Amino acid sequence: MSTLRPAGAARPAPPAGPTGPPDSTALYRVVAVVVLGTVMSVLDMTIVNVALRRLSESFGAPLETIQWTATAYTLALAAVIPTAGWAMSRIGARRTYMTALALFTLGSLLAACAWDAGSLIAFRAVQGLGGGLLQPVGMAMGMRVADRARLGRAMGLLGLPILVGPVAGPVLGGWLVDSASWQWIFLINLPVGALALLLAARLLPKDAPAAHGPRPPRLDVPGLLMLSPGLALLLYGLSRGGERGDFTAPGALLPTLAGAVLAAAFVRRALTVRAPLLDLRLLRDRTFAAGIGTLALFTCGYFGSMLLGPLYWQQERGLSATAAGLLGAPVGLVVGTTMQVAARRIDRAVPRRLIAAGCAVAAVGMALLAWQTGTAEAAPWRIVAAGMVMGVGAGMTLMPTMTTATRDLPPDRLAGASTALSINAQLAASVGTAVLSVVLGTAGQDPTGFRLTYAVTAALLALAVVPSLRLPSHRQG
């Protein structure tokens, strides 16, 4: 079990992989499959968000009802993520990932065939059950086959869809909604899902966890009944509070409190039972804990702020959804490019310096956005340029932090680590979206309101510097 170490102490390097030196070809095969599956799921989430109004018109249902197509997906995703580690230990990562791909693709087909709002909501939940497993299982497979000294490069590639998808999704979604029927926002997943399944069957390494090492643990059913509903209720309460601009309303407060109580009960259980659903003892590792803290604050600000750009361009500048998406594309390109450079650099650099600098640069970029959006006469290129500065910081922070947090963990703890990182990201993004929605709603959706909301976001990114200073001050690669 990992333990706390004195500040500045180096962690002993584990073996390169569970069976010896890693195979570069195997790594790139895994990365190719995982990136394809993750791109599909991330794009789907953002495409559907753009199409909500069209879906409302097509089904003749209120927008409040159609919004459940997004909510049902998120709740199903939150409920299934905690089972990722157990599923990998029980049936293997390859089978778990292929099951997730099949569920997501099937859910996409069913959603395209939906006949009313209720059936669409139900089929989106099926998609969410598959989508919730794709990221943690894919990340765990990549970490298992990667050379510890080149983990940053692998993580950079694995994380590209997560960061670029939210920018490319609105552009693709706007085009599909404007040029084709609503069914195509789901049908587009079918060829991608089929290709991903075929490649997974051919390229992913076979595993049979039950045949090696200790017997796989039994499913922690009490823990599952606490954590999965707890996460779902927390996310639901936060989203309702953000939509209404009031966290004290019963519809937001009660599920949030219930979710918090269930999550707290799970934490207590996880720290006392022998084989919990989620290994919270990972937080006793100083580097992993510092990484989780950095990512929680940074993700809260970065992903939470993604609602601001489209609103600003459409409401304040009167642009279409497609145009708003295109203006956000340069930021996605900067994030993706910077991330590839920084992810490779983290294999040789001092993590504390690189990641703390990334948090600071992102905070400066967000502060520039606050300054520019607070002026109605600001030239669009200045706003885009400020976003690109923020994107440089994001690329320097997110995947390098994940790499640093997991690089020296033993192979048998990587599944639990990837699950914990996925839950942390989902919760932090939901908290950020809810809080910033309330700030914007309270301040008013005008230049002053956007300036204040971007300033709050800049403060969250700046706060991420604090835990990042507890990351290693020595090279890990």
PDB file of N, CA and C in Angstrom, residues 91 93-104 129-130 133-134 197:
ATOM      1  N   ILE A  91     -13.847  -9.350 -15.319  1.00  0.00           N
ATOM      2  CA  ILE A  91     -13.932  -9.912 -16.672  1.00  0.00           C
ATOM      3  C   ILE A  91     -12.809  -9.428 -17.577  1.00  0.00           C
ATOM      4  N   ALA A  93     -10.115  -5.928 -18.723  1.00  0.00           N
ATOM      5  CA  ALA A  93     -10.296  -4.591 -19.297  1.00  0.00           C
ATOM      6  C   ALA A  93     -10.808  -4.657 -20.735  1.00  0.00           C
ATOM      7  N   ARG A  94     -10.283  -5.609 -21.514  1.00  0.00           N
ATOM      8  CA  ARG A  94     -10.687  -5.717 -22.921  1.00  0.00           C
ATOM      9  C   ARG A  94     -12.174  -6.010 -23.045  1.00  0.00           C
ATOM     10  N   ARG A  95     -12.672  -6.984 -22.296  1.00  0.00           N
ATOM     11  CA  ARG A  95     -14.096  -7.323 -22.362  1.00  0.00           C
ATOM     12  C   ARG A  95     -14.957  -6.174 -21.836  1.00  0.00           C
ATOM     13  N   THR A  96     -14.492  -5.523 -20.770  1.00  0.00           N
ATOM     14  CA  THR A  96     -15.253  -4.402 -20.216  1.00  0.00           C
ATOM     15  C   THR A  96     -15.359  -3.270 -21.232  1.00  0.00           C
ATOM     16  N   TYR A  97     -14.259  -2.975 -21.906  1.00  0.00           N
ATOM     17  CA  TYR A  97     -14.265  -1.887 -22.873  1.00  0.00           C
ATOM     18  C   TYR A  97     -15.158  -2.220 -24.065  1.00  0.00           C
ATOM     19  N   MET A  98     -15.084  -3.449 -24.541  1.00  0.00           N
ATOM     20  CA  MET A  98     -15.931  -3.829 -25.673  1.00  0.00           C
ATOM     21  C   MET A  98     -17.404  -3.837 -25.281  1.00  0.00           C
ATOM     22  N   THR A  99     -17.712  -4.238 -24.052  1.00  0.00           N
ATOM     23  CA  THR A  99     -19.097  -4.168 -23.572  1.00  0.00           C
ATOM     24  C   THR A  99     -19.585  -2.732 -23.549  1.00  0.00           C
ATOM     25  N   ALA A 100     -18.717  -1.820 -23.093  1.00  0.00           N
ATOM     26  CA  ALA A 100     -19.080  -0.406 -23.059  1.00  0.00           C
ATOM     27  C   ALA A 100     -19.328   0.129 -24.462  1.00  0.00           C
ATOM     28  N   LEU A 101     -18.468  -0.220 -25.413  1.00  0.00           N
ATOM     29  CA  LEU A 101     -18.663   0.207 -26.795  1.00  0.00           C
ATOM     30  C   LEU A 101     -19.986  -0.316 -27.358  1.00  0.00           C
ATOM     31  N   ALA A 102     -20.280  -1.580 -27.077  1.00  0.00           N
ATOM     32  CA  ALA A 102     -21.517  -2.170 -27.587  1.00  0.00           C
ATOM     33  C   ALA A 102     -22.743  -1.475 -26.992  1.00  0.00           C
ATOM     34  N   LEU A 103     -22.703  -1.194 -25.682  1.00  0.00           N
ATOM     35  CA  LEU A 103     -23.828  -0.516 -25.038  1.00  0.00           C
ATOM     36  C   LEU A 103     -24.033   0.878 -25.611  1.00  0.00           C
ATOM     37  N   PHE A 104     -22.939   1.604 -25.802  1.00  0.00           N
ATOM     38  CA  PHE A 104     -23.049   2.962 -26.312  1.00  0.00           C
ATOM     39  C   PHE A 104     -23.588   2.964 -27.742  1.00  0.00           C
ATOM     40  N   LEU A 129     -24.735   4.381 -19.782  1.00  0.00           N
ATOM     41  CA  LEU A 129     -24.136   3.203 -19.136  1.00  0.00           C
ATOM     42  C   LEU A 129     -22.876   2.765 -19.871  1.00  0.00           C
ATOM     43  N   GLY A 130     -22.893   2.873 -21.203  1.00  0.00           N
ATOM     44  CA  GLY A 130     -21.683   2.545 -21.956  1.00  0.00           C
ATOM     45  C   GLY A 130     -20.649   3.647 -21.884  1.00  0.00           C
ATOM     46  N   LEU A 133     -18.193   3.946 -18.808  1.00  0.00           N
ATOM     47  CA  LEU A 133     -17.081   3.004 -18.664  1.00  0.00           C
ATOM     48  C   LEU A 133     -15.944   3.270 -19.648  1.00  0.00           C
ATOM     49  N   LEU A 134     -16.237   3.969 -20.742  1.00  0.00           N
ATOM     50  CA  LEU A 134     -15.224   4.123 -21.788  1.00  0.00           C
ATOM     51  C   LEU A 134     -13.981   4.853 -21.291  1.00  0.00           C
ATOM     52  N   LEU A 197     -15.428  -1.233 -32.292  1.00  0.00           N
ATOM     53  CA  LEU A 197     -15.589  -2.618 -31.835  1.00  0.00           C
ATOM     54  C   LEU A 197     -14.702  -3.566 -32.631  1.00  0.00           C
TER      55      LEU A 197
END
